[in-house]
């Protein structure tokens, strides 16, 4: 959800065709690792380095170190994704300084895979984890060629709305369809002067999640040098046309998100709802604490009545980095951290990372929690159900940094300036296509 800087894009462009780790393929193997080899590695004094931006993750790391007392994990926070990725690419290119394991968001896995920077976890038992995860989440980290990371958290889309503002407008339930949403937008603005929602021009993650929910497949990647780019499709045009109409009628605001003014918009009632990810409910509790008890969580509106389909916004994983001298330990660490029941439940209930394993998503200790901020509603239970409705075959391009930065110059600019969003979507398609060709990709 964070923005991508020009520096990041430049770093990606410069490194796109460069050897990822000084030419080594350390950690890469095709032969299955035996249990005896794993036992020996986990009983040998070893230190690995783990780059992550997850707060307080030492607790989960402590669980791993307690089980394997001869293993030490050095946790290093070099910044969130957009700060970490350039440093990781620099270290990989130099052939020194890279961690054994790194936090990587789903949309950036293909770019690291394209530079052979990720260890295929299949020989390390990675494929055996598939049944532990929701299908669409697993497809974010694995394909026919290998298993490239281990899922940690996700962000299926739902709808958080101010029940008191809706009630003031005479509306008693959340919109079931986007047509209902548009009608509610008019009523809420007329009777309360609130915007039903805000669509930011600086955040491609949200609108790509809405594309995902609408059935769009804007990206594809064969794992080598062929990509598919279909940002300007009937599904994406449907989405931007819908929001264009609301913006043109001044029924939806277009404030930049994740800044003080935007936070105040939730606290003051400027925005009556937020179409957001499963990490949104806890985030909102901290942002608009004074509105506790006035919010309700609901499913995202549907394009067709009776459907039950969602998209995703956010989520990350732990990947073993090529060049590691301890691939078995690194792989076992990534697997433990994200499948051990105590570790995954701690992520869900203490760091508020929305879970990805089916066990945690169905755990009474997770879904049974009642939230005072949402009037006692079991919000986790609702979003756990939403996770099962996310379409399973959404892919990303191996240069997502550029995809997101060019959004800010095209569709994002049109949203912020109340310009022609349809034309801007076409411009985004053209910009991404041109970039792909410049980088030597074949565009289907």
Short mmCIF file of N, CA, C and O in Angstrom, two decimals, residues 48-52 73-74 76 84 88 98-104 121 149-150 317-322 324 326-327 329-335 337-338:
data_model
loop_
_atom_site.label_atom_id
_atom_site.label_comp_id
_atom_site.label_asym_id
_atom_site.label_seq_id
_atom_site.Cartn_x
_atom_site.Cartn_y
_atom_site.Cartn_z
N UNK A 48 21.60 -16.98 11.29
CA UNK A 48 21.06 -16.46 10.02
C UNK A 48 20.55 -15.04 10.26
O UNK A 48 20.25 -14.66 11.40
N UNK A 49 20.45 -14.30 9.17
CA UNK A 49 19.97 -12.92 9.24
C UNK A 49 18.60 -12.83 8.56
O UNK A 49 18.37 -13.40 7.50
N UNK A 50 17.70 -12.09 9.21
CA UNK A 50 16.32 -11.97 8.74
C UNK A 50 15.96 -10.50 8.64
O UNK A 50 15.95 -9.78 9.63
N UNK A 51 15.68 -10.04 7.41
CA UNK A 51 15.24 -8.66 7.20
C UNK A 51 13.71 -8.62 7.21
O UNK A 51 13.06 -9.31 6.41
N UNK A 52 13.16 -7.80 8.09
CA UNK A 52 11.70 -7.68 8.17
C UNK A 52 11.34 -6.35 8.79
O UNK A 52 12.12 -5.78 9.56
N UNK A 73 18.83 -16.23 15.21
CA UNK A 73 18.29 -15.40 14.12
C UNK A 73 18.53 -13.94 14.46
O UNK A 73 18.02 -13.43 15.46
N UNK A 74 19.31 -13.27 13.63
CA UNK A 74 19.51 -11.83 13.79
C UNK A 74 18.42 -11.10 13.01
O UNK A 74 18.38 -11.15 11.77
N UNK A 76 16.76 -7.87 11.55
CA UNK A 76 17.19 -6.54 11.14
C UNK A 76 16.04 -5.84 10.43
O UNK A 76 15.46 -6.39 9.49
N UNK A 84 13.30 -1.24 1.96
CA UNK A 84 14.10 -2.46 2.03
C UNK A 84 14.53 -2.97 0.65
O UNK A 84 15.68 -3.41 0.47
N UNK A 88 18.12 -4.46 -0.59
CA UNK A 88 18.26 -5.88 -0.87
C UNK A 88 18.84 -6.10 -2.27
O UNK A 88 19.74 -6.94 -2.46
N UNK A 98 23.54 -9.52 1.82
CA UNK A 98 22.12 -9.86 1.74
C UNK A 98 21.74 -10.78 2.91
O UNK A 98 22.58 -11.55 3.40
N UNK A 99 20.50 -10.72 3.35
CA UNK A 99 20.07 -11.59 4.44
C UNK A 99 19.85 -13.02 3.94
O UNK A 99 19.81 -13.28 2.73
N UNK A 100 19.67 -13.92 4.89
CA UNK A 100 19.29 -15.29 4.53
C UNK A 100 17.80 -15.37 4.20
O UNK A 100 17.38 -16.13 3.33
N UNK A 101 17.01 -14.58 4.92
CA UNK A 101 15.56 -14.56 4.74
C UNK A 101 15.11 -13.11 4.71
O UNK A 101 15.62 -12.28 5.48
N UNK A 102 14.13 -12.79 3.84
CA UNK A 102 13.66 -11.41 3.74
C UNK A 102 12.14 -11.37 3.61
O UNK A 102 11.54 -12.26 3.01
N UNK A 103 11.56 -10.31 4.18
CA UNK A 103 10.13 -10.04 4.02
C UNK A 103 9.91 -9.48 2.62
O UNK A 103 10.57 -8.52 2.22
N UNK A 104 8.99 -10.05 1.86
CA UNK A 104 8.70 -9.56 0.52
C UNK A 104 7.19 -9.60 0.30
O UNK A 104 6.55 -10.63 0.53
N UNK A 121 11.87 -23.27 -2.84
CA UNK A 121 11.73 -24.03 -1.60
C UNK A 121 11.20 -25.44 -1.81
O UNK A 121 11.04 -26.18 -0.83
N UNK A 149 8.35 -18.45 -1.83
CA UNK A 149 8.30 -17.78 -0.54
C UNK A 149 7.25 -18.49 0.32
O UNK A 149 6.57 -19.39 -0.16
N UNK A 150 7.15 -18.09 1.58
CA UNK A 150 6.15 -18.67 2.48
C UNK A 150 5.21 -17.55 2.93
O UNK A 150 5.67 -16.55 3.50
N UNK A 317 5.28 -12.06 2.61
CA UNK A 317 5.78 -13.42 2.77
C UNK A 317 7.22 -13.38 3.24
O UNK A 317 7.84 -12.30 3.31
N UNK A 318 7.77 -14.54 3.56
CA UNK A 318 9.19 -14.66 3.92
C UNK A 318 9.89 -15.54 2.90
O UNK A 318 9.57 -16.73 2.78
N UNK A 319 10.85 -14.97 2.19
CA UNK A 319 11.56 -15.69 1.14
C UNK A 319 13.00 -15.97 1.56
O UNK A 319 13.63 -15.16 2.25
N UNK A 320 13.52 -17.12 1.15
CA UNK A 320 14.92 -17.44 1.35
C UNK A 320 15.71 -16.86 0.17
O UNK A 320 15.35 -17.07 -0.99
N UNK A 321 16.74 -16.11 0.51
CA UNK A 321 17.45 -15.35 -0.51
C UNK A 321 18.62 -16.16 -1.08
O UNK A 321 19.42 -16.74 -0.33
N UNK A 322 18.71 -16.17 -2.39
CA UNK A 322 19.81 -16.86 -3.07
C UNK A 322 21.16 -16.31 -2.58
O UNK A 322 21.33 -15.11 -2.43
N UNK A 324 22.43 -17.54 0.29
CA UNK A 324 22.53 -17.95 1.69
C UNK A 324 23.44 -19.17 1.81
O UNK A 324 23.41 -20.08 0.97
N UNK A 326 23.19 -21.03 4.40
CA UNK A 326 22.43 -21.93 5.29
C UNK A 326 21.00 -22.11 4.77
O UNK A 326 20.03 -21.76 5.46
N UNK A 327 20.85 -22.64 3.56
CA UNK A 327 19.50 -22.71 2.97
C UNK A 327 18.55 -23.60 3.75
O UNK A 327 17.35 -23.29 3.81
N UNK A 329 18.49 -24.20 7.08
CA UNK A 329 18.05 -23.47 8.27
C UNK A 329 17.12 -22.31 7.87
O UNK A 329 16.08 -22.09 8.51
N UNK A 330 17.48 -21.59 6.83
CA UNK A 330 16.66 -20.46 6.39
C UNK A 330 15.26 -20.94 5.97
O UNK A 330 14.25 -20.31 6.29
N UNK A 331 15.22 -22.06 5.25
CA UNK A 331 13.92 -22.59 4.81
C UNK A 331 13.10 -23.07 6.00
O UNK A 331 11.89 -22.80 6.09
N UNK A 332 13.74 -23.77 6.92
CA UNK A 332 13.02 -24.25 8.11
C UNK A 332 12.51 -23.08 8.94
O UNK A 332 11.41 -23.14 9.50
N UNK A 333 13.29 -22.02 9.02
CA UNK A 333 12.86 -20.83 9.76
C UNK A 333 11.62 -20.20 9.11
O UNK A 333 10.63 -19.89 9.79
N UNK A 334 11.66 -20.02 7.79
CA UNK A 334 10.52 -19.42 7.08
C UNK A 334 9.27 -20.27 7.25
O UNK A 334 8.16 -19.74 7.44
N UNK A 335 9.44 -21.57 7.18
CA UNK A 335 8.30 -22.48 7.32
C UNK A 335 7.74 -22.44 8.74
O UNK A 335 6.53 -22.34 8.94
N UNK A 337 8.06 -20.09 11.09
CA UNK A 337 7.50 -18.79 11.46
C UNK A 337 6.05 -18.64 10.98
O UNK A 337 5.23 -18.03 11.67
N UNK A 338 5.74 -19.24 9.83
CA UNK A 338 4.46 -18.99 9.19
C UNK A 338 3.51 -20.18 9.17
O UNK A 338 2.45 -20.11 8.53
#
